[in-house]
Coordinates of C-alpha atoms and ligand atoms in Angstrom, one line a residue:
X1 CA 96.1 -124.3 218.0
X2 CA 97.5 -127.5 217.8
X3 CA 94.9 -130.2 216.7
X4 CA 96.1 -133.4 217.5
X5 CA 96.4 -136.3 214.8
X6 CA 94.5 -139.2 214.5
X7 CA 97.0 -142.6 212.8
X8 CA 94.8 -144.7 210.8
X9 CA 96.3 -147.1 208.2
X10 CA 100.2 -145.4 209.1
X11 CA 99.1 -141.7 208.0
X12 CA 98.8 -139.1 211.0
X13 CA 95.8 -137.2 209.8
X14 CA 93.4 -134.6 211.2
X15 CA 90.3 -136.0 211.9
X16 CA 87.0 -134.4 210.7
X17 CA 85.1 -133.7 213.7
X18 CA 84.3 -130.5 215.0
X19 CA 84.5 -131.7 218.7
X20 CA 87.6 -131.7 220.6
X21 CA 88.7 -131.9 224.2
X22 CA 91.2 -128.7 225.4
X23 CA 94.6 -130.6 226.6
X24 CA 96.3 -127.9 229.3
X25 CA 99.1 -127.4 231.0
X26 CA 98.3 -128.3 234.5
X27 CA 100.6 -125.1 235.9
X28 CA 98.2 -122.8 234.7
X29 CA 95.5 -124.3 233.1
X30 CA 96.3 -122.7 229.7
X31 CA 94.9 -124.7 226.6
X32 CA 98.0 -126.0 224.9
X33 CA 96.3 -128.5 222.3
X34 CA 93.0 -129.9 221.4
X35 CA 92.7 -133.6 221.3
X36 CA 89.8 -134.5 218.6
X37 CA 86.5 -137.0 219.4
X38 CA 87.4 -139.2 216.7
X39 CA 84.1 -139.5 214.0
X40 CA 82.1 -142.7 213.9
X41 CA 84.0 -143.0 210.7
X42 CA 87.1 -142.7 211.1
X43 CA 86.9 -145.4 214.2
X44 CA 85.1 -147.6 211.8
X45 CA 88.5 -146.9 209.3
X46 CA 90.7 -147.3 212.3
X47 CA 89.3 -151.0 213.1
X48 CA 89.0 -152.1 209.4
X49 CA 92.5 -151.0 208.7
X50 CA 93.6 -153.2 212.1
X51 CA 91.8 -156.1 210.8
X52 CA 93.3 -156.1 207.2
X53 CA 96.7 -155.4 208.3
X54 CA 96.4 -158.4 210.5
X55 CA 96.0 -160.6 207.3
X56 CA 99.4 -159.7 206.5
X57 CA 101.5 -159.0 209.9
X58 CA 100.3 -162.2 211.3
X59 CA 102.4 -164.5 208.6
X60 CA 105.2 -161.7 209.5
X61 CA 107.9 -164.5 211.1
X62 CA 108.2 -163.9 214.7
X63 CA 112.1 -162.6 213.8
X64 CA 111.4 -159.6 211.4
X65 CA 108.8 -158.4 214.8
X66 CA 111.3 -158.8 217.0
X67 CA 113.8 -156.2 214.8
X68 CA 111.3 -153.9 214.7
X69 CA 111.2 -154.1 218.0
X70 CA 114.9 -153.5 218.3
X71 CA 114.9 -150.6 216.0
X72 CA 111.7 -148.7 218.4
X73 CA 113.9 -149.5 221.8
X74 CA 116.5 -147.7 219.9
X75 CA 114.9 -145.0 218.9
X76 CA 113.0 -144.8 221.9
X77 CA 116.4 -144.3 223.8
X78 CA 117.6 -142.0 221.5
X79 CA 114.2 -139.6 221.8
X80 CA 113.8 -140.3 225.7
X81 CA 115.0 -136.3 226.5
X82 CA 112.1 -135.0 223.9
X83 CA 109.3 -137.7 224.7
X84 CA 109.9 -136.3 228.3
X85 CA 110.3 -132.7 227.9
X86 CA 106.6 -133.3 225.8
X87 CA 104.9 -135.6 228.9
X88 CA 106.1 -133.0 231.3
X89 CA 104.9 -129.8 229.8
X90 CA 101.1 -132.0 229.2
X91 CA 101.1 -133.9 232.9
X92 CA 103.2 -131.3 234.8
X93 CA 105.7 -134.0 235.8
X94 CA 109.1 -133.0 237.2
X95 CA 111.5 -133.5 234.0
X96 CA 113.6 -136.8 236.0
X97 CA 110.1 -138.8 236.9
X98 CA 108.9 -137.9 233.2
X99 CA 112.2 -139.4 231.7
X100 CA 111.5 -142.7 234.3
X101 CA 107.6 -142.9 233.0
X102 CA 109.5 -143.0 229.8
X103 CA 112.2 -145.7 230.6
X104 CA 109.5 -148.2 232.4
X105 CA 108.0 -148.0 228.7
X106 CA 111.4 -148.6 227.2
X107 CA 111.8 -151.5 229.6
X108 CA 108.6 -153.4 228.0
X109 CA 109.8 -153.2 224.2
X110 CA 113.1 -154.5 225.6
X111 CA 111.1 -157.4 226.8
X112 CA 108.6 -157.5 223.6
X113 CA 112.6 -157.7 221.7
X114 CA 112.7 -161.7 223.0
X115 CA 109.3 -162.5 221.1
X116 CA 110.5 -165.2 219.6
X117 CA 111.6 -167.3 222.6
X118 CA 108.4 -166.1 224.4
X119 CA 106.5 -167.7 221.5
X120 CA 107.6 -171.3 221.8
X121 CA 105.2 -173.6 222.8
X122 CA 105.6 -177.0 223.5
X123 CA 106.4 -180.6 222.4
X124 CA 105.8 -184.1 223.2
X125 CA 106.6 -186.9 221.4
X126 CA 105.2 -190.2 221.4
X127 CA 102.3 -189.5 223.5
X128 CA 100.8 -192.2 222.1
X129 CA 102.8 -194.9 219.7
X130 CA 104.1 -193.0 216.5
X131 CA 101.9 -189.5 218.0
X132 CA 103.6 -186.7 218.7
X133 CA 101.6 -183.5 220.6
X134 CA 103.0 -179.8 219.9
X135 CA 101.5 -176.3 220.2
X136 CA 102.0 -173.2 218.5
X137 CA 101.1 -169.6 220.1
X138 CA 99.4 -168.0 217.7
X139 CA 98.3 -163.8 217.5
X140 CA 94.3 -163.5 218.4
X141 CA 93.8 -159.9 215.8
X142 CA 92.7 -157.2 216.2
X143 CA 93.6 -155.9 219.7
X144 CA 92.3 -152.3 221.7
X145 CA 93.8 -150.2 224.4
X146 CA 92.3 -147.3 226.5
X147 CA 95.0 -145.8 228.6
X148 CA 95.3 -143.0 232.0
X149 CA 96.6 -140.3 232.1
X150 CA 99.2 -140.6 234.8
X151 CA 101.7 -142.3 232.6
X152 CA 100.9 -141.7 229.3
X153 CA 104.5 -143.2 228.1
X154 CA 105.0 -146.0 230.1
X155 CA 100.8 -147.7 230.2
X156 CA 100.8 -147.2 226.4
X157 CA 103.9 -148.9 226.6
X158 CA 102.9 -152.0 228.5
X159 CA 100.2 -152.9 225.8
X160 CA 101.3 -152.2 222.0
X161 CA 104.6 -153.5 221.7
X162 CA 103.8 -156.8 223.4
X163 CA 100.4 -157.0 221.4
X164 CA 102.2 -156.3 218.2
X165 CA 105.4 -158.2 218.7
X166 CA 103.0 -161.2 219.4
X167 CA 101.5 -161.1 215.8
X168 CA 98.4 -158.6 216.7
X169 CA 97.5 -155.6 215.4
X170 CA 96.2 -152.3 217.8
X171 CA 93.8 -149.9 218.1
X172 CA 95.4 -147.6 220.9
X173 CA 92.5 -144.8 222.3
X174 CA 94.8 -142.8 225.1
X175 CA 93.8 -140.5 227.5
X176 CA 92.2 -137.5 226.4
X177 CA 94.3 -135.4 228.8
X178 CA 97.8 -136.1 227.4
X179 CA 97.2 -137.3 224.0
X180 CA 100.7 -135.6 222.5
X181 CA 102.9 -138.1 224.2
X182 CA 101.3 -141.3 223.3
X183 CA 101.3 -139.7 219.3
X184 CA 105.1 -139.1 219.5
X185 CA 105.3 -142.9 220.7
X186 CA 103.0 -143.5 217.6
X187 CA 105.5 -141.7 215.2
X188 CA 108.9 -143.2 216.8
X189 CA 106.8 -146.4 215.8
X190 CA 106.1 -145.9 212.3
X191 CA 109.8 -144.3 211.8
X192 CA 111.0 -147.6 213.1
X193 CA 109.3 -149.4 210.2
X194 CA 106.1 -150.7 211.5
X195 CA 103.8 -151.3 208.1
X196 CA 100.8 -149.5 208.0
X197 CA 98.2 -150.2 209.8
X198 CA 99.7 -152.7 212.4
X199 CA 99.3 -150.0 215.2
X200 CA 96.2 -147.1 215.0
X201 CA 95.1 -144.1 217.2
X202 CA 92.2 -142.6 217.7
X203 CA 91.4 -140.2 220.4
X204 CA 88.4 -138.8 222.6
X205 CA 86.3 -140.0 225.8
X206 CA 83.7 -142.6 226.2
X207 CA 82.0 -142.5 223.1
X208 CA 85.6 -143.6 221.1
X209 CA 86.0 -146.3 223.9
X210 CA 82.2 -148.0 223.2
X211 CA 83.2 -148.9 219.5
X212 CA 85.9 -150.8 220.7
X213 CA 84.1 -152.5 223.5
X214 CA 81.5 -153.9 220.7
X215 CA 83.1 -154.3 217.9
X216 CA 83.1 -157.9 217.0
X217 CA 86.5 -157.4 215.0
X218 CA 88.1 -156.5 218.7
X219 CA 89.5 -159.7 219.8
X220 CA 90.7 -158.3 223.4
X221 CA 91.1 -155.4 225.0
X222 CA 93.3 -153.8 227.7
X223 CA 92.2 -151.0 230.1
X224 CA 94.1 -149.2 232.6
X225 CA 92.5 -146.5 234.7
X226 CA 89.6 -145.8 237.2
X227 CA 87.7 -148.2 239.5
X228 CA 84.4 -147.8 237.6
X229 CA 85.4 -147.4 234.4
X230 CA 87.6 -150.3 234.5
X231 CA 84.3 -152.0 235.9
X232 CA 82.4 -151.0 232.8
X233 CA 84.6 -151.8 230.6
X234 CA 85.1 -155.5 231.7
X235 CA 81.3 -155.9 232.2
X236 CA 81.2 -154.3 228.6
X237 CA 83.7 -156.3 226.7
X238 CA 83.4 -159.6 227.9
X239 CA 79.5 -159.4 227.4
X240 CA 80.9 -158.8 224.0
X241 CA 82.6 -162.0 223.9
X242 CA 86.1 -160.3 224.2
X243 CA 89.1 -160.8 226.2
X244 CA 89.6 -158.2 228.8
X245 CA 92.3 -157.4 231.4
X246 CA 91.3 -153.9 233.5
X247 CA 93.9 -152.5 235.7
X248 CA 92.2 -150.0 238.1
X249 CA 92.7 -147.8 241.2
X250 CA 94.3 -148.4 244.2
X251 CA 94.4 -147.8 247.9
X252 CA 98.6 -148.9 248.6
X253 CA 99.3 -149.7 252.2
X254 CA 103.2 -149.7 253.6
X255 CA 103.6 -151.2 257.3
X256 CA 106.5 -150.0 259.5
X257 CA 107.5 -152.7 262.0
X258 CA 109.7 -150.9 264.8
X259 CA 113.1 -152.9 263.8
X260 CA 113.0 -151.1 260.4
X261 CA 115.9 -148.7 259.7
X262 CA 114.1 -145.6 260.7
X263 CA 116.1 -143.1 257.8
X264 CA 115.3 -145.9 255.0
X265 CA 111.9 -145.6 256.1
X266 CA 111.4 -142.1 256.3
X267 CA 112.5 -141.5 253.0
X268 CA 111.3 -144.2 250.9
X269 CA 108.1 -143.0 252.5
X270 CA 108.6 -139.1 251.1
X271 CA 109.0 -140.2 247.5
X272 CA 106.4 -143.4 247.7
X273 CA 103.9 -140.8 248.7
X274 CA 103.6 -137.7 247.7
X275 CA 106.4 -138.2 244.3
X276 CA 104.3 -137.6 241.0
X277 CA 102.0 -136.1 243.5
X278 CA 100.7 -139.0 244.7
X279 CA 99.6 -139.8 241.0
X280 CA 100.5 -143.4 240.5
X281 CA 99.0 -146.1 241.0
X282 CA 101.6 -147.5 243.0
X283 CA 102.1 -144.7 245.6
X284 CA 101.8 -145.5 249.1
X285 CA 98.6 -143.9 250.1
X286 CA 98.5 -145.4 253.3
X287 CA 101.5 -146.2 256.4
X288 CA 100.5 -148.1 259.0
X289 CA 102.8 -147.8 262.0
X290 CA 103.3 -151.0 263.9
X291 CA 103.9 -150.7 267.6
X292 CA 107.0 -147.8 268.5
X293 CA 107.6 -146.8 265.1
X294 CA 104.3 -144.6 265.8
X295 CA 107.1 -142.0 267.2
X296 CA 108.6 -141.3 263.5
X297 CA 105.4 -140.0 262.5
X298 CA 106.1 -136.5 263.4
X299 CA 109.4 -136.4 261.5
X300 CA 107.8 -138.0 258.6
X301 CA 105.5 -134.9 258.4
X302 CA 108.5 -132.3 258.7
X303 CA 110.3 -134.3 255.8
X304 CA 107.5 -134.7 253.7
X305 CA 106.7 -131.2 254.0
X306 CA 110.3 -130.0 252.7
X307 CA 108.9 -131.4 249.2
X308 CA 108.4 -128.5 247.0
X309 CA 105.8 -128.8 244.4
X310 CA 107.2 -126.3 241.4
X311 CA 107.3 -126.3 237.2
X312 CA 108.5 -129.2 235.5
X313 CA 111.9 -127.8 234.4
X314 CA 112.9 -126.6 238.3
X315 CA 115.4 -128.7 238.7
X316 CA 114.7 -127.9 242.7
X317 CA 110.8 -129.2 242.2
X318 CA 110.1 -132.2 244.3
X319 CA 106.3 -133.0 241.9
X320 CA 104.2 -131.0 239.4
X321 CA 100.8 -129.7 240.0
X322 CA 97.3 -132.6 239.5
X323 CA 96.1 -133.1 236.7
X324 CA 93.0 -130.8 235.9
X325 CA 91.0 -129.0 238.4
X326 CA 88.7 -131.4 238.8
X327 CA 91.2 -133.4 240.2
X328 CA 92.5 -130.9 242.7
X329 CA 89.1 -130.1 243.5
X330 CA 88.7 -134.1 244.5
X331 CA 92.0 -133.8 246.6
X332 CA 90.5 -131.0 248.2
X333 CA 87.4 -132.2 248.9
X334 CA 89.3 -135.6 250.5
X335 CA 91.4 -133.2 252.9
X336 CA 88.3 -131.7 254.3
X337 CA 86.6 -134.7 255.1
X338 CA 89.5 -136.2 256.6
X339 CA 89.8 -132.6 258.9
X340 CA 85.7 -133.1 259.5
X341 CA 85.9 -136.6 260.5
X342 CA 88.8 -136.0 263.0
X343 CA 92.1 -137.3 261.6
X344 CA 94.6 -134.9 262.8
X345 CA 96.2 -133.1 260.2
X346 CA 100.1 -132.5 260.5
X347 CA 101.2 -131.2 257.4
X348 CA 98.3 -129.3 255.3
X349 CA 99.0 -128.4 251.4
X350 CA 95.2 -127.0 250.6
X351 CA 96.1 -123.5 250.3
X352 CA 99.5 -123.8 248.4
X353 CA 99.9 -122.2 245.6
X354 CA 103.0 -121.6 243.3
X355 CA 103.5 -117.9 243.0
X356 CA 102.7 -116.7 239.2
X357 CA 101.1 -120.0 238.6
X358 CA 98.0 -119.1 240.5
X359 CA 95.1 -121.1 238.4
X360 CA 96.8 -124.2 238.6
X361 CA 96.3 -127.3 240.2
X362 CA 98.2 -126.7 242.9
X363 CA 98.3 -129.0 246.0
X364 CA 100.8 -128.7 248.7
X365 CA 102.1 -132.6 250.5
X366 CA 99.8 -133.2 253.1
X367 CA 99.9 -136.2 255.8
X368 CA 97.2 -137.0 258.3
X369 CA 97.7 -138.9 261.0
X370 CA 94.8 -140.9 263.3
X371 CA 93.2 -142.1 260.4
X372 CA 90.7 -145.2 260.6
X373 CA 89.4 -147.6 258.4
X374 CA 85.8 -145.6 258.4
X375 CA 87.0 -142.9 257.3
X376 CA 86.9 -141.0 253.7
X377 CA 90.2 -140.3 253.5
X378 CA 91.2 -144.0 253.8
X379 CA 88.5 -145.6 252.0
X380 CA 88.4 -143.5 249.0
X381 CA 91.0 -143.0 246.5
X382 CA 92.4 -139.7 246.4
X383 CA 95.2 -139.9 243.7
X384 CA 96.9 -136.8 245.5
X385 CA 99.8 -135.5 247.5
X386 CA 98.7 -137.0 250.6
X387 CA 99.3 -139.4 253.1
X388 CA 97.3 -141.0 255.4
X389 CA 99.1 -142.6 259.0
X390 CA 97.7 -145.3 260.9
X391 CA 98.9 -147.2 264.1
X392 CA 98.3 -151.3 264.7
X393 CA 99.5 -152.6 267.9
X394 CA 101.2 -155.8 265.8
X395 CA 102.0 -157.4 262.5
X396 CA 98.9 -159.2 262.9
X397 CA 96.6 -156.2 263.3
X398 CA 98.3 -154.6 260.1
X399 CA 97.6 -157.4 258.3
X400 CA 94.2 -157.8 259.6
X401 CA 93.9 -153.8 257.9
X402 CA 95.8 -154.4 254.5
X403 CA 93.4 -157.6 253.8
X404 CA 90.1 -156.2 255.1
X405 CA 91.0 -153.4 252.3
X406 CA 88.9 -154.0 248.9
X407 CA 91.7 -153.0 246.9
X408 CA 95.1 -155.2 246.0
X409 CA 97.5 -153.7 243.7
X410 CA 100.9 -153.1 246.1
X411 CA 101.9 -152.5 249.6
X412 CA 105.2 -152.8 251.2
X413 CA 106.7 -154.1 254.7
X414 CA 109.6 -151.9 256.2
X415 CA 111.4 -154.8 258.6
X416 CA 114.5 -155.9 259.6
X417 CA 113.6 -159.3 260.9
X418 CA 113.0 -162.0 258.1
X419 CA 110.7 -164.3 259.7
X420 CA 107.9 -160.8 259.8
X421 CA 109.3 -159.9 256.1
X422 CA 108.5 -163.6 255.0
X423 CA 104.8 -163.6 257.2
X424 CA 104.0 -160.3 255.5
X425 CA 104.5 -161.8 251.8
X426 CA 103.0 -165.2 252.1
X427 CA 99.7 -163.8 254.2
X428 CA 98.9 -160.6 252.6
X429 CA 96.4 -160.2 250.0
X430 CA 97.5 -157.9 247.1
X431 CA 99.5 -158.8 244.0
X432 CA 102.5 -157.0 244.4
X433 CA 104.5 -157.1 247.8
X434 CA 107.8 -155.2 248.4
X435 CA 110.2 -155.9 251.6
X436 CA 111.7 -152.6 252.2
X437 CA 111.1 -151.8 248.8
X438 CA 107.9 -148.7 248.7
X439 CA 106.8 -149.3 245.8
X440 CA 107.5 -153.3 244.3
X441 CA 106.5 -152.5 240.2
X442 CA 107.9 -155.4 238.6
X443 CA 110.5 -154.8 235.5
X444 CA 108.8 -156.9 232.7
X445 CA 110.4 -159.9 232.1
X446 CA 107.7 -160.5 235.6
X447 CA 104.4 -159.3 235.1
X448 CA 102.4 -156.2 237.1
X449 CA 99.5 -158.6 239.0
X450 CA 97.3 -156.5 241.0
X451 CA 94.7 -158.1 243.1
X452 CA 91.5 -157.5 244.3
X453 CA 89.7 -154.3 242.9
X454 CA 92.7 -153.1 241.2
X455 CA 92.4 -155.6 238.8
X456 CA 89.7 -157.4 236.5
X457 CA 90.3 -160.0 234.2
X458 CA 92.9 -162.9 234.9
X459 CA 96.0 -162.5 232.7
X460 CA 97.6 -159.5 233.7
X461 CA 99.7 -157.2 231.7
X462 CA 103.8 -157.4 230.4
X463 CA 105.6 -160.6 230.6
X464 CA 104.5 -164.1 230.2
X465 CA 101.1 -163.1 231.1
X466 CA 100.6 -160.3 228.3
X467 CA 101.8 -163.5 226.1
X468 CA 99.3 -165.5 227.1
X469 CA 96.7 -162.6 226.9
X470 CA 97.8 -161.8 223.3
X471 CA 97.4 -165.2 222.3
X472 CA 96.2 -168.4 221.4
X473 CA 97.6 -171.6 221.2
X474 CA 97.1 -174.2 218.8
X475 CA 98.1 -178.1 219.8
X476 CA 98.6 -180.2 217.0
X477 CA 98.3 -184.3 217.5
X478 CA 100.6 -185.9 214.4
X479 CA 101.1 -189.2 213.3
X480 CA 102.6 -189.7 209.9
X481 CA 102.1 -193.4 208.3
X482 CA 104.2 -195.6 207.7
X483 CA 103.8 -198.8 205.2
X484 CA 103.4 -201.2 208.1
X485 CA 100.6 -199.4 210.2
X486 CA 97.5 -201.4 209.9
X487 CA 94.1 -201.9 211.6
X488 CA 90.2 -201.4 211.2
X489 CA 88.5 -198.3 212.5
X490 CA 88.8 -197.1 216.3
X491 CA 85.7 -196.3 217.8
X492 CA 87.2 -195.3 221.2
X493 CA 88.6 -192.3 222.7
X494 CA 92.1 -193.3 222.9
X495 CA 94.8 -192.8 220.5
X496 CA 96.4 -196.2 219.3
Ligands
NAD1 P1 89.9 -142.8 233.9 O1 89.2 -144.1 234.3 O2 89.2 -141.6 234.1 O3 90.3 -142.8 232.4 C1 91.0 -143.9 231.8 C2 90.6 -144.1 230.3 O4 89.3 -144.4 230.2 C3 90.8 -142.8 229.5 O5 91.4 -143.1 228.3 C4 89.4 -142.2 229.4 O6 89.2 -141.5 228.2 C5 88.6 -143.5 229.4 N1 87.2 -143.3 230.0 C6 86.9 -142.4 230.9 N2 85.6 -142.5 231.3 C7 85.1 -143.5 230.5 C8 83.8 -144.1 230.4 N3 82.8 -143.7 231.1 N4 83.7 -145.1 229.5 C9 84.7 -145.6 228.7 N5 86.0 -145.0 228.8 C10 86.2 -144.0 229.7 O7 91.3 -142.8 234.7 P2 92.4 -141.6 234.8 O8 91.9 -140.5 235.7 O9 92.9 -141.3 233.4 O10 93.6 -142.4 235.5 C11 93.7 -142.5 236.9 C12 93.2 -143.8 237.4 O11 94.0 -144.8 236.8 C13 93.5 -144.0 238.9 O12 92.3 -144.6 239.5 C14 94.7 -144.9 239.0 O13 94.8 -145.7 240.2 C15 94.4 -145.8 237.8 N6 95.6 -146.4 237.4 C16 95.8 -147.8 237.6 C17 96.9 -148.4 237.2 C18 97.1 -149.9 237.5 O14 98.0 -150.5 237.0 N7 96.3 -150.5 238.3 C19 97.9 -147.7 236.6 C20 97.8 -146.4 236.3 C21 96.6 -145.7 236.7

């Protein structure tokens, strides 16, 4: 069986425990590697290799990071077929969407390549006579990342390259479910030159994660996944004095005013919802149907349910199977309810199941229409193959649904007329807004600002922000003396 490997100060090595999590193939279930619970040891070896490394990456000058940088983005390209042919077979995603989880992640080291312009700080001189002010952005340490499973390329992605490129060193603990891709990620690194020790992984659940959450050697820590572990994990490191910035679940709302272009609509809408089926954090979970544009609901269904879930490699597969049973048994559970509590269901994917593939985790696209807010199906997350329909009589009303919603990370407007395009942006409450775009996930030279319960912390992650997360700055006030300076002491405040 393939063990996974641990990296701790740049050597993949098996770790010593005698615990490990089964990673499967979600098509059938079968156990395809074993992803180790890292030992209290080796964690301990894992941070103290980050923090001496530190001592020496952080005088590395900000121009031999941003080659190395170069040097991964190349060989990321080059290795973008294997890294997805290896995050299809472990998530079950169709071979095309692996090979874009992989780009998006290819994307952020492009950006991490400009370091040293992102870097600069600032200057004033003479800010008081012969004073000049300037700041310097300086790396924080030692820096930790606990990452999903739904995009085990590109969320890995967002965090170590920008951390590292700043001047940081990183502790990365990925999901326990796809572990193999974010190692390959790991290797590509150290081939591209990264010295020892700069980037380290470690694998397992909760008990991996808590050492990083306390550790007082953790300077900040990034966390992309659930609701209420991204919760704990806030609560946990900032009690701990740490930086945190926890990107969680979502609830993604698209409203269809009736001027939209009704085939744009429908099939942004097949992708944005059931694509990956339905697990991204971005997919459009919710449409709500302003006014006429009620009457496309029906064909929404049909064309939604022409999406074929099948194997990765089908080249005819429109999404994988879930993730684990567990999940499916979640999806399930959600399309019951929303049958029980009276949402009609148009298009129904509980029972499918891809022939010869029969203990996987199999959901079929399913859309629901008559859904209200007090319902399960629209209050819970189901990170599935389903969409849920509502209708709202105006723009108003829609809005009055999207903002009343606890969580913030995207939604979309589908419109032809500006002035409802331009209301929709500047009055709705989430962090990412797309005008006939589904789903508006920002390339990184912006940064990916969900709102609300999707988000918890303040600096969010790629771009300037990550910069600013991975960072401090120093400001230095200067004033170099000349022979003619005089004076006594200055017992104010004020410079002179
Ligand atoms: P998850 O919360 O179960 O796991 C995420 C990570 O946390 C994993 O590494 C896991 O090992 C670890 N973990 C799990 N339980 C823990 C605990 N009790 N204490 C400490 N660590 C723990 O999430 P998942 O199922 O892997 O991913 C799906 C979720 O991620 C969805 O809710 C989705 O919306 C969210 N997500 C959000 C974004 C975003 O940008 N907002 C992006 C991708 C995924």
């Amino acid at each position: 069986m393939n063990k996974v490997p641990l990296l701790i100060n740049g050597q993949f090595i098996q770790s010593d425990t005698s615990s490990y999590i089964d990673v499967t193939n979600p098509a059938d279930n079968s156990v395809i590697a074993q992803a180790p619970c890292t030992t209290d040891a080796e964690m301990e070896k894992a941070i103290a290799t980050a923090q001496t490394a530190f001592e020496s990456w952080r005088h590395v000058p900000v121009t031999e990071r941003a080659r190395l940088m170069m040097r991964y983005q190349a060989l990321l390209k080059e290795h973008q077929k294997s890294i997805a042919t290896l995050l299809a077979s472990e998530t079950g995603k169709t071979f095309d969407d692996a090979m874009g989880d992989v780009w998006r992640g290819i994307e952020v080291v492009e950006q991490a390549m400009n370091i040293p312009s992102m870097m600069m700080g600032e200057t004033a001189e003479n800010v008081a006579r012969n004073i000049d002010t300037y700041s310097y952005v300086q790396p924080l340490g030692v820096c930790a990342g606990i990452t999903p499973f739904n995009f085990p390329a590109m969320i890995p992605l967002w965090m170590f390259p920008m951390a590292i490129a700043c001047g940081n060193t990183f502790v990365l603990k990925p999901s326990e479910q796809d572990p193999q891709t974010p190692v390959k990620l790991a290797e590509l690194f150290m081939e591209a030159g990264a010295p020892e020790g700069v980037l380290n992984v470690v694998h397992g659940g909760k008990d991996q994660v808590e050492p990083l959450l306390t550790d007082p050697r953790i300077k900040a820590v990034s966390f992309v996944g659930s609701v209420p572990v991204g919760q704990y994990i806030y609560r946990t490191a900032t009690a701990n004095m740490k930086r945190a910035q926890c990107f969680a679940g979502a609830k993604n709302h698209t409203v269809i005013m009736p001027d939209a272009n009704k085939e744009h609509v429908l099939n942004n809408l097949v992708g944005s919802s059931v694509g990956a089926a339905g697990q991204r954090c971005m997919a459009i979970s919710v449409a709500v149907f302003v006014g006429e544009s009620k009457d496309w609901i029906p064909e929404l269904a049909e064309r939604i349910g022409q999406v074929k879930p099948g194997l990765w490699d089908d080249k005819d597969a429109g999404y994988g199977p879930l993730i684990s049973p567990q999940a499916k048994d979640r999806v399930l559970n959600l399309i019951q309810a929303g049958k029980d509590e009276g949402a009609i269901c148009l298009l129904d994917g509980s029972d499918f199941t891809l022939s010869g593939y029969e203990k996987g985790n199999w959901v079929g696209p399913t859309v629901f229409s008559d859904v209200s807010t007090d319902m399960r199906i629209y209050k819970e997350e189901i990170f599935g193959p389903v969409l849920s329909c509502m209708n709202a009589e105006s723009l108003d009303d829609a809005l009055r649904i999207v903002n009343a919603n606890p969580y913030g990370n995207g939604t979309s407007i589908f419109t032809n007329n500006g002035a409802a395009a331009r209301k929709y942006q500047h009055n709705v409450d989430v962090g990412q807004v797309g005008i006939n775009i589904p789903i508006p996930v920002p390339l990184p030279f912006f940064s990916f600002t969900g709102w609300k319960n999707s988000f918890f912390g303040d600096l969010h992650a790629y771009g300037k922000q990550a910069i600013r997360f991975y960072s401090e700055t120093k400001t230095i006030t200067s004033r170099w003396l000349e022979d003619d300076i005089a004076g006594g002491p200055n017992l104010t405040i004020s410079l002179d």
